[in-house]
Amino acid sequence: MATLVSPPYFSPNEDAEALRKSVEGWGTDEKGIITILGHRNAGQRKEIRVVYEQLYQENLLKRLESELSGNFERAVFRWTLDPADRDAVLANVAIKKPEIDYNVIIEIACVHCPEELLAVRRAYQVRYKHSLEEDLAQHTTGDIRKLLVALVTAYRYDGNEINAKLACSEANILHEAIKDKAFNHEEVIRILSTRSKTQLMATFNKYRDDHGCSISKNLLDDGANDFQKALHVAIRCLNDPKKYFEKVLRNAIKRAGTNEDALTRVIVTRAERDLRDIKEAYYKKNSVPLEQAVAQDTSGDYKAFLLTLLGKQD
Amino acid sequence: MATLVSPPYFSPNEDAEALRKSVEGWGTDEKGIITILGHRNAGQRKEIRVVYEQLYQENLLKRLESELSGNFERAVFRWTLDPADRDAVLANVAIKKPEIDYNVIIEIACVHCPEELLAVRRAYQVRYKHSLEEDLAQHTTGDIRKLLVALVTAYRYDGNEINAKLACSEANILHEAIKDKAFNHEEVIRILSTRSKTQLMATFNKYRDDHGCSISKNLLDDGANDFQKALHVAIRCLNDPKKYFEKVLRNAIKRAGTNEDALTRVIVTRAERDLRDIKEAYYKKNSVPLEQAVAQDTSGDYKAFLLTLLGKQD
């Protein structure tokens, strides 16, 4: 369930005009921007962008970028983008960092359904004139490259059929590899990057039943290296994205100095999808409502915007 | 340019009725089947399949399969399928052979434009309830697997931009790898499987200009292994598919005992695309018209059907 509160009826013209007023002249009316954009779903935001461009011959996103700043600007900009385009931007930013942010790439590759991932790959090409896997492969090497490129280029079967025999044999292959600390074994990458999600869940369940411990726990048994951590994230994203995102939020908030990048990313990408479930999971794990934790760790317009996306009524 | 001769106007109802007459009762009217299906393009064949099913509550393809036999049956069946579905069938047959027919997989992955390859991957899932890469990865190992899976899962950028600096540096990477006989080097696979076709052509041209020999020649310098041969096919399919298909036809025809599988595949998959150009290339290389060579090597209905697809007027 989503947390976004958007009206069933709205006028893209009125919204575009109000947004124009908010960014025109001296100073910016951040509250006005939050009230509108923080309450519009992806289709509505798209209509507003189109109408705004027609009315004022300027790109709304560029204007917002130039009027706003800091975490608030990044959150509003990312939110206002089309979801697939937003993921393309997030992936590109992650790749271009001095140290690639693997988690963002793995999230995009493993949380989305096959058609959504494809939409991100398309949007990436439109924006950057390269393929996603091309840039990713150029900026990585070795085992991490093998894993990430395989995950990003996957177009998994999306059906619900389960082959129980296969789940059994591949749970064993995974267990043998982990036991031997051959995490980078090509069979591990093959299984995780080609099998359907339904099949993988059956495999992970079989693993847990046969070996008395979940595969993700087994992976982090002792001092895990980068590759192990990446595998761990991939398995969590494939298996239970909501639980995974709860953990990302927890880590982002609890550390000294909030990780605003991660906080923004999860709230912005999940608000129209499953942020309500993630909020519930957060409360169960932390005994503090997510809104309260976010309010404590953030401030100003950035805080107001995140709380709006989290479903706070004005 | 295509060789297929199809009428601008046609009646799917009349065609379905005529086909029904051809397959009904004692004996089959193969000529009738050739006259109709051998002169209909993909869209028209689809309409006929739909109308036939509506009129007679039976699948036209299944009926043809049961009425016809041998090379003629295989050619008619494959031709009558939707192009993406046909490639899915060809890929599956290639994968399920005791020794995988790598060339078919590489052709499909490297000749098609990115959206066409995607359509094949979709069709594969609809038909086999697995992803193409899933079956491919399960039935291969080692370097060949790395190469084939990377080629099949690619969704290349399809634009015409060329980065000349990159072409230069990657031509050098390829040359170093080939010089050191490190054909399976992960950089070789990265470049061939992620760069756009336009960029790769620039890279191959740079290779030839800088090193005085084309990369595909360099690859087959001495006793080539399977992996080298696969790389060679991939580069030819990426660089000049028509020239590649001419060679496939030449090899299929010239060997003792025609390779009907390859002959059928090229004619059926290229007849509505570029078979006229391939025919021209064939004549230039062999000084024999392709129709004449095909007529000498085949017989009966199979021969009549191939010649029809090659553009022979009845």
XYZ file of C-alpha atoms in Angstrom:
628
model
C 0.000 0.000 0.000
C 1.088 3.498 -0.839
C 1.358 6.444 1.556
C 0.886 9.114 -1.097
C -2.361 11.048 -0.698
C -3.456 12.348 -4.107
C -6.844 13.745 -5.117
C -8.947 11.773 -7.628
C -9.697 14.991 -9.526
C -7.195 17.731 -10.198
C -6.500 20.375 -12.798
C -3.060 20.250 -14.376
C -3.619 23.819 -15.573
C -4.367 25.169 -12.127
C -1.439 23.229 -10.689
C 0.948 24.515 -13.349
C -0.212 28.086 -12.723
C 0.156 27.726 -8.949
C 3.632 26.217 -9.351
C 4.612 29.075 -11.632
C 3.548 31.540 -8.951
C 5.574 29.623 -6.371
C 8.814 29.912 -8.347
C 8.347 33.377 -9.867
C 9.718 36.658 -8.556
C 11.625 37.144 -5.303
C 11.876 34.113 -3.073
C 10.235 30.766 -3.576
C 7.066 29.450 -2.021
C 8.337 26.039 -0.908
C 5.117 25.263 0.961
C 3.106 25.808 -2.211
C 5.361 23.394 -4.077
C 5.018 20.765 -1.368
C 1.233 21.154 -1.209
C 0.896 20.501 -4.906
C 3.647 18.073 -5.936
C 3.593 16.184 -2.618
C 0.008 15.211 -3.383
C 0.132 14.168 -7.027
C 0.734 10.684 -8.387
C 3.080 9.867 -11.279
C 0.433 10.304 -13.982
C -0.702 13.618 -12.525
C 2.857 14.933 -12.177
C 3.461 14.066 -15.785
C 0.381 16.020 -16.896
C 1.525 18.996 -14.826
C 5.007 18.884 -16.397
C 3.494 18.820 -19.890
C 1.031 21.656 -19.250
C 3.676 23.756 -17.475
C 5.988 23.477 -20.477
C 3.157 24.414 -22.864
C 2.122 27.421 -20.802
C 5.522 28.865 -19.930
C 7.933 27.417 -22.499
C 10.207 26.206 -19.765
C 10.986 22.859 -18.205
C 9.410 22.604 -14.750
C 12.125 20.298 -13.459
C 14.925 22.626 -14.552
C 13.150 25.554 -12.944
C 12.688 23.679 -9.676
C 16.337 22.653 -9.756
C 17.417 26.264 -10.054
C 15.001 27.618 -7.421
C 15.506 25.010 -4.714
C 18.637 23.654 -3.073
C 20.155 20.919 -0.957
C 18.268 17.838 0.157
C 14.921 19.483 -0.498
C 15.826 20.176 -4.122
C 17.079 16.639 -4.685
C 13.957 15.139 -3.118
C 11.532 17.326 -5.101
C 13.459 16.826 -8.345
C 13.574 13.053 -8.002
C 9.986 12.817 -6.911
C 8.735 14.889 -9.829
C 10.439 12.705 -12.435
C 8.680 9.773 -14.063
C 9.454 6.666 -11.977
C 11.501 4.903 -14.667
C 13.387 8.096 -15.482
C 14.035 8.655 -11.780
C 15.582 5.215 -11.474
C 17.723 5.948 -14.513
C 18.988 9.090 -12.750
C 19.563 7.221 -9.486
C 21.481 4.492 -11.334
C 23.626 6.997 -13.189
C 24.455 8.928 -10.016
C 25.345 5.640 -8.300
C 27.628 4.574 -11.181
C 29.401 7.921 -11.429
C 30.339 8.089 -7.734
C 34.057 7.639 -7.020
C 33.003 4.378 -5.380
C 29.967 2.924 -7.118
C 26.950 2.645 -4.850
C 26.226 -1.012 -5.603
C 23.126 -1.120 -3.450
C 21.220 1.338 -5.638
C 21.972 -0.701 -8.755
C 21.000 -3.957 -7.075
C 17.767 -2.437 -5.746
C 16.745 -1.277 -9.212
C 17.654 -4.599 -10.798
C 16.115 -6.891 -8.193
C 13.094 -5.084 -6.714
C 11.377 -4.200 -9.988
C 9.358 -6.644 -12.021
C 10.949 -7.504 -15.394
C 8.920 -4.975 -17.410
C 9.715 -2.170 -14.946
C 13.412 -2.911 -15.088
C 13.178 -2.775 -18.867
C 11.468 0.619 -18.642
C 14.390 1.878 -16.544
C 16.869 0.581 -19.129
C 14.928 2.369 -21.858
C 14.757 5.619 -19.875
C 18.499 5.379 -19.173
C 19.246 5.216 -22.899
C 17.000 8.169 -23.693
C 18.696 10.275 -21.037
C 22.354 9.237 -21.337
C 22.724 7.892 -24.902
C 24.329 4.756 -23.522
C 22.896 1.562 -22.195
C 22.783 1.084 -18.441
C 24.822 -2.111 -18.645
C 27.371 -0.357 -20.854
C 28.110 2.332 -18.253
C 27.934 -0.138 -15.408
C 30.347 -2.568 -17.063
C 32.755 0.222 -17.893
C 32.932 1.409 -14.293
C 33.269 -1.961 -12.577
C 35.553 -4.979 -12.780
C 35.846 -8.557 -11.669
C 33.213 -10.463 -9.754
C 31.130 -7.441 -8.805
C 30.831 -6.591 -12.486
C 29.749 -10.110 -13.360
C 27.051 -10.021 -10.710
C 25.761 -6.497 -11.326
C 25.677 -6.715 -15.119
C 23.905 -10.070 -14.955
C 21.282 -8.678 -12.560
C 20.717 -5.502 -14.568
C 20.405 -7.259 -17.933
C 18.033 -9.944 -16.650
C 14.595 -10.190 -18.172
C 13.251 -12.859 -15.861
C 10.269 -15.024 -16.507
C 7.440 -13.483 -14.515
C 5.116 -16.461 -14.135
C 4.201 -18.296 -10.944
C 5.252 -21.823 -11.919
C 7.597 -23.512 -9.448
C 9.859 -26.425 -10.311
C 10.347 -28.078 -6.912
C 13.110 -30.410 -8.108
C 15.042 -27.479 -9.476
C 14.550 -25.515 -6.240
C 16.043 -28.455 -4.384
C 19.054 -28.916 -6.658
C 19.797 -25.204 -6.843
C 19.431 -24.730 -3.074
C 22.171 -27.351 -2.832
C 24.358 -25.613 -5.392
C 24.024 -22.363 -3.429
C 24.735 -24.109 -0.145
C 27.839 -25.852 -1.470
C 29.161 -22.570 -2.836
C 28.567 -20.726 0.427
C 30.029 -23.573 2.487
C 33.174 -23.512 0.363
C 33.208 -19.700 0.478
C 33.015 -19.758 -3.335
C 30.549 -16.877 -3.261
C 31.620 -15.716 -6.670
C 31.015 -19.085 -8.250
C 29.481 -18.637 -11.689
C 26.623 -20.965 -10.782
C 25.618 -18.623 -7.948
C 25.457 -15.710 -10.367
C 23.609 -17.812 -12.940
C 20.916 -18.864 -10.480
C 20.348 -15.430 -8.958
C 20.348 -13.587 -12.254
C 18.273 -15.881 -14.460
C 15.624 -17.668 -12.373
C 12.165 -16.189 -11.911
C 11.484 -14.566 -8.546
C 8.875 -17.173 -7.667
C 11.351 -19.937 -8.396
C 14.058 -18.192 -6.359
C 11.747 -17.866 -3.369
C 11.108 -21.605 -3.531
C 14.869 -22.157 -3.718
C 15.559 -19.880 -0.730
C 12.824 -21.605 1.287
C 14.262 -24.988 0.440
C 17.686 -23.736 1.498
C 16.355 -22.657 4.874
C 14.415 -25.870 5.415
C 17.328 -28.116 4.465
C 20.107 -26.218 6.173
C 18.400 -24.702 9.181
C 19.444 -21.155 8.398
C 18.377 -18.595 5.823
C 20.723 -18.062 2.892
C 21.050 -14.360 3.615
C 22.168 -15.066 7.208
C 24.604 -17.691 5.942
C 26.127 -15.197 3.543
C 27.147 -12.768 6.266
C 28.474 -15.330 8.697
C 31.931 -13.852 9.030
C 33.722 -10.688 7.876
C 31.887 -10.294 4.584
C 33.649 -8.759 1.585
C 32.024 -6.416 -0.936
C 30.918 -9.234 -3.177
C 29.257 -11.112 -0.330
C 27.493 -7.929 0.737
C 26.257 -7.376 -2.802
C 24.938 -10.940 -2.983
C 23.233 -10.405 0.346
C 21.499 -7.242 -0.878
C 20.432 -8.961 -4.100
C 18.875 -11.878 -2.233
C 17.048 -9.560 0.158
C 15.727 -7.405 -2.697
C 14.563 -10.456 -4.634
C 13.042 -12.146 -1.647
C 11.458 -9.445 0.496
C 11.901 -5.864 -0.748
C 9.761 -4.317 2.025
C 11.886 -5.842 4.745
C 14.959 -4.731 2.853
C 13.773 -1.127 2.553
C 12.868 -1.039 6.255
C 16.488 -1.910 6.991
C 17.791 0.753 4.617
C 15.655 3.361 6.398
C 16.777 2.116 9.814
C 20.435 2.345 8.840
C 19.946 5.751 7.235
C 18.301 7.166 10.348
C 20.178 5.523 13.167
C 23.684 6.391 12.117
C 25.350 9.552 13.441
C 24.572 12.067 10.675
C 21.560 10.888 8.743
C 22.144 9.329 5.310
C 19.812 11.693 3.454
C 20.510 10.097 0.089
C 19.176 6.747 1.215
C 16.319 8.306 3.180
C 15.166 10.356 0.198
C 15.586 7.446 -2.184
C 13.431 5.018 -0.251
C 10.675 7.522 0.513
C 10.552 8.940 -2.998
C 10.667 5.597 -4.811
C 8.242 3.755 -2.521
C 5.651 6.470 -1.624
C 3.260 5.470 -4.415
C 3.942 1.767 -3.999
C 4.417 0.076 -0.646
C 5.631 2.722 1.803
C 2.696 2.049 4.099
C 3.845 -1.546 4.525
C 7.416 -0.413 4.985
C 6.215 2.012 7.676
C 4.465 -0.829 9.478
C 7.569 -2.984 9.282
C 9.587 -0.059 10.621
C 7.313 0.403 13.594
C 7.460 -3.298 14.416
C 11.244 -3.321 14.366
C 11.921 0.013 16.041
C 8.868 0.757 18.222
C 8.980 4.296 16.870
C 6.717 5.506 14.052
C 8.740 6.190 10.911
C 7.274 9.714 10.653
C 8.566 10.517 14.125
C 12.037 9.177 13.364
C 12.170 11.122 10.092
C 10.915 14.306 11.814
C 13.665 14.037 14.420
C 16.416 13.567 11.880
C 15.449 16.178 9.291
C 14.377 19.804 9.214
C 12.761 22.593 7.231
C 11.180 22.091 3.833
C 12.988 18.803 3.349
C 11.336 17.446 6.487
C 7.923 18.824 5.484
C 8.207 17.248 2.045
C 9.214 13.797 3.296
C 6.418 13.836 5.872
C 3.921 14.761 3.165
C 5.072 11.786 1.064
C 4.814 9.630 4.188
C 1.098 10.435 4.220
C 0.880 13.242 6.786
C -2.312 15.217 6.254
C -1.792 18.979 5.957
C 15.432 -5.585 -49.716
C 13.105 -8.514 -49.343
C 12.511 -11.305 -51.871
C 9.020 -12.148 -50.666
C 6.330 -11.327 -53.221
C 3.065 -10.624 -51.405
C -0.085 -8.996 -52.773
C -1.112 -5.594 -51.377
C -4.701 -6.799 -51.079
C -5.732 -10.220 -49.895
C -8.627 -11.881 -48.100
C -7.716 -13.779 -44.939
C -11.072 -15.544 -45.195
C -10.495 -16.795 -48.717
C -6.960 -17.840 -47.796
C -8.120 -19.702 -44.700
C -10.780 -21.499 -46.732
C -8.325 -22.421 -49.483
C -5.806 -23.687 -46.892
C -8.535 -25.751 -45.265
C -9.286 -27.349 -48.628
C -5.571 -28.065 -49.101
C -5.270 -30.009 -45.860
C -8.692 -31.695 -45.765
C -9.555 -35.185 -46.881
C -7.209 -37.669 -48.575
C -3.808 -36.265 -49.510
C -2.585 -32.762 -49.135
C -2.398 -30.066 -51.774
C 1.167 -28.880 -51.102
C 1.137 -26.591 -54.147
C -1.920 -24.804 -52.820
C -0.183 -24.241 -49.482
C 2.919 -22.868 -51.188
C 0.905 -20.579 -53.451
C -0.822 -18.983 -50.483
C 1.626 -18.973 -47.562
C 4.681 -18.455 -49.768
C 3.176 -15.140 -50.853
C 1.993 -13.618 -47.588
C 3.934 -11.325 -45.284
C 4.075 -11.667 -41.490
C 1.024 -9.484 -40.855
C -1.016 -11.318 -43.478
C 0.006 -14.750 -42.180
C -1.068 -13.697 -38.726
C -4.488 -12.645 -39.984
C -4.857 -15.967 -41.787
C -3.941 -17.890 -38.625
C -6.524 -15.952 -36.621
C -9.324 -16.352 -39.178
C -8.503 -20.045 -39.702
C -8.811 -20.705 -35.973
C -12.121 -18.823 -35.834
C -13.578 -20.662 -38.817
C -12.425 -24.196 -38.040
C -11.645 -24.239 -34.307
C -8.244 -25.656 -34.981
C -4.727 -24.284 -34.973
C -3.452 -23.870 -38.533
C 0.151 -24.476 -37.509
C -0.661 -27.708 -35.725
C -2.664 -28.899 -38.717
C 0.159 -28.099 -41.125
C 2.595 -29.887 -38.824
C 0.471 -33.040 -38.930
C -0.197 -32.948 -42.687
C 3.301 -32.164 -43.934
C 6.644 -33.792 -43.211
C 10.400 -33.483 -43.405
C 12.200 -30.364 -44.530
C 9.084 -29.026 -46.238
C 7.088 -29.235 -43.003
C 9.820 -27.543 -40.980
C 10.179 -24.758 -43.533
C 6.427 -24.095 -43.795
C 5.950 -24.278 -40.021
C 8.780 -21.864 -39.286
C 7.792 -19.497 -42.023
C 4.179 -19.346 -40.893
C 5.101 -18.379 -37.309
C 5.376 -14.764 -36.197
C 9.005 -13.691 -36.686
C 9.757 -13.232 -32.955
C 8.038 -16.505 -32.093
C 9.958 -18.248 -34.868
C 13.247 -17.049 -33.410
C 12.144 -18.258 -29.995
C 11.554 -21.707 -31.516
C 14.886 -21.634 -33.368
C 16.699 -20.637 -30.150
C 15.014 -23.359 -28.131
C 15.806 -26.029 -30.725
C 19.427 -24.816 -30.790
C 19.708 -24.949 -26.984
C 18.137 -28.388 -26.667
C 20.483 -30.055 -29.168
C 22.998 -32.484 -27.622
C 25.608 -29.946 -28.690
C 24.186 -26.439 -28.567
C 24.127 -24.743 -31.955
C 25.888 -21.566 -30.825
C 25.613 -19.895 -34.199
C 21.820 -19.718 -34.089
C 21.901 -18.090 -30.657
C 24.558 -15.601 -31.712
C 22.654 -14.754 -34.910
C 19.503 -13.985 -32.966
C 21.366 -11.941 -30.363
C 23.591 -9.966 -32.723
C 21.680 -9.491 -35.987
C 18.469 -8.105 -34.505
C 18.062 -4.551 -33.349
C 17.615 -4.211 -29.559
C 13.809 -4.056 -29.659
C 13.583 -7.104 -31.919
C 15.824 -9.112 -29.622
C 13.576 -8.111 -26.746
C 10.523 -9.302 -28.700
C 12.219 -12.686 -29.131
C 12.919 -12.873 -25.385
C 9.273 -12.087 -24.694
C 8.034 -14.671 -27.197
C 10.393 -17.242 -25.670
C 8.857 -16.733 -22.236
C 5.315 -17.004 -23.555
C 6.124 -20.267 -25.304
C 8.458 -21.986 -22.826
C 7.644 -20.449 -19.417
C 11.333 -19.749 -18.866
C 13.534 -16.902 -19.909
C 15.829 -17.444 -22.876
C 18.914 -16.612 -20.800
C 17.759 -19.014 -18.099
C 17.667 -22.001 -20.460
C 20.813 -20.901 -22.222
C 22.768 -20.483 -18.979
C 21.572 -23.845 -17.707
C 22.783 -25.658 -20.804
C 26.196 -24.022 -21.160
C 29.266 -23.474 -18.999
C 32.476 -21.515 -18.840
C 33.537 -18.879 -21.323
C 30.948 -19.758 -23.974
C 28.234 -19.221 -21.383
C 29.642 -15.850 -20.388
C 29.707 -14.726 -23.995
C 26.324 -16.089 -25.085
C 24.388 -14.946 -22.026
C 25.908 -11.467 -22.272
C 24.973 -11.222 -25.965
C 21.442 -12.501 -25.452
C 20.667 -10.250 -22.476
C 22.061 -7.108 -24.115
C 19.729 -4.193 -24.680
C 22.163 -2.024 -26.605
C 21.847 1.665 -27.161
C 20.477 2.060 -30.663
C 21.604 5.600 -31.488
C 24.134 6.693 -34.078
C 26.542 8.616 -31.853
C 30.174 7.553 -32.134
C 32.810 8.194 -29.491
C 36.029 8.154 -31.529
C 38.306 8.153 -28.495
C 36.512 5.156 -27.090
C 36.668 3.352 -30.450
C 40.422 3.885 -30.394
C 40.982 2.697 -26.819
C 38.687 -0.315 -27.202
C 40.226 -1.316 -30.552
C 43.488 -1.464 -28.610
C 41.974 -3.525 -25.810
C 40.649 -5.999 -28.393
C 43.976 -6.106 -30.206
C 45.964 -6.716 -27.028
C 43.608 -9.536 -26.032
C 43.822 -11.193 -29.445
C 47.607 -10.760 -29.588
C 47.942 -12.443 -26.202
C 45.415 -15.087 -27.247
C 43.284 -13.982 -24.268
C 40.150 -14.269 -26.395
C 38.029 -14.960 -23.362
C 39.195 -11.850 -21.563
C 36.292 -10.246 -19.731
C 36.977 -6.918 -21.446
C 36.413 -8.535 -24.841
C 33.026 -9.812 -23.719
C 32.180 -6.477 -22.116
C 32.914 -4.514 -25.283
C 31.110 -6.861 -27.674
C 28.058 -7.291 -25.475
C 27.429 -3.752 -24.260
C 28.495 -1.237 -26.916
C 26.058 0.021 -29.529
C 26.411 -1.453 -33.012
C 27.418 1.904 -34.465
C 30.127 2.266 -31.846
C 31.343 -1.281 -32.464
C 31.609 -0.644 -36.200
C 33.785 2.376 -35.469
C 35.887 0.217 -33.153
C 36.284 -2.553 -35.754
C 37.222 0.018 -38.422
C 39.793 1.539 -36.107
C 41.163 -1.935 -35.412
C 41.603 -2.596 -39.129
C 43.158 0.814 -39.801
C 45.596 0.576 -36.906
C 46.580 -3.049 -37.254
C 46.337 -3.656 -40.968
C 43.972 -6.615 -40.671
C 40.315 -6.988 -39.813
C 39.511 -8.239 -36.340
C 37.512 -11.173 -37.684
C 40.500 -12.346 -39.775
C 42.805 -11.911 -36.789
C 40.535 -14.059 -34.664
C 40.834 -17.087 -36.914
C 44.560 -16.850 -37.497
C 45.416 -20.318 -36.252
C 43.474 -23.411 -35.168
C 40.521 -21.626 -33.617
C 38.706 -23.152 -30.652
C 34.937 -23.011 -30.092
C 35.112 -19.766 -28.164
C 37.134 -18.047 -30.892
C 34.682 -19.282 -33.489
C 31.777 -17.939 -31.455
C 33.484 -14.547 -31.128
C 34.090 -14.570 -34.852
C 30.416 -15.238 -35.606
C 29.333 -12.524 -33.158
C 31.587 -9.934 -34.762
C 30.382 -10.850 -38.257
C 26.733 -10.709 -37.223
C 27.207 -7.346 -35.521
C 29.249 -5.888 -38.319
C 27.770 -7.159 -41.572
C 24.863 -9.605 -41.248
C 24.247 -9.855 -45.006
C 27.805 -10.951 -45.662
C 27.516 -13.358 -42.775
C 24.302 -14.924 -44.091
C 25.788 -15.268 -47.578
C 28.566 -17.345 -46.011
C 26.083 -19.484 -44.076
C 24.223 -20.228 -47.310
C 27.461 -20.960 -49.140
C 28.570 -23.419 -46.454
C 25.124 -25.008 -46.293
C 25.045 -25.615 -50.035
C 28.602 -26.472 -50.880
C 29.152 -29.234 -48.362
C 28.499 -32.839 -49.328
C 24.898 -33.348 -48.166
C 23.198 -30.007 -47.934
C 22.700 -28.500 -44.454
C 18.948 -28.053 -44.805
C 18.564 -26.633 -41.316
C 20.819 -23.688 -42.090
C 19.421 -23.264 -45.611
C 15.834 -23.147 -44.355
C 16.756 -20.854 -41.466
C 18.403 -18.196 -43.567
C 15.761 -18.184 -46.294
C 12.824 -18.224 -43.906
C 14.197 -15.560 -41.536
C 15.513 -13.202 -44.227
C 12.880 -13.491 -47.016
C 10.890 -10.479 -45.816
C 13.983 -8.525 -44.834
C 17.188 -8.528 -46.860
C 17.283 -11.767 -48.827
C 17.544 -9.846 -52.103
C 20.821 -8.281 -50.911
C 22.032 -11.639 -49.642
C 21.229 -13.124 -53.072
C 23.291 -10.424 -54.742
C 26.191 -11.031 -52.381
C 25.885 -14.754 -53.110
C 26.071 -14.236 -56.837
C 29.122 -12.003 -56.502
C 30.966 -14.578 -54.416
C 29.912 -17.734 -56.251
C 29.091 -16.669 -59.819
C 25.989 -18.840 -59.569
C 22.539 -17.428 -58.827
C 21.360 -18.506 -55.369
C 18.077 -19.845 -56.841
C 20.044 -22.123 -59.159
C 22.234 -23.404 -56.328
C 19.201 -24.038 -54.136
C 17.337 -25.754 -56.979
C 20.280 -28.115 -57.556
C 20.560 -29.063 -53.897
C 16.898 -29.541 -52.996
C 13.844 -31.277 -54.437
C 10.068 -31.583 -54.410
C 7.819 -29.316 -52.382
C 10.694 -28.171 -50.205
C 12.509 -26.879 -53.279
C 9.352 -25.234 -54.648
C 8.711 -23.507 -51.321
C 12.255 -22.164 -50.921
C 12.264 -20.879 -54.502
C 8.948 -19.141 -53.898
C 10.400 -17.377 -50.836
C 13.444 -16.503 -52.929
C 11.100 -14.491 -55.170
C 10.459 -16.898 -58.051
C 7.261 -15.923 -59.847
C 4.777 -18.785 -60.276
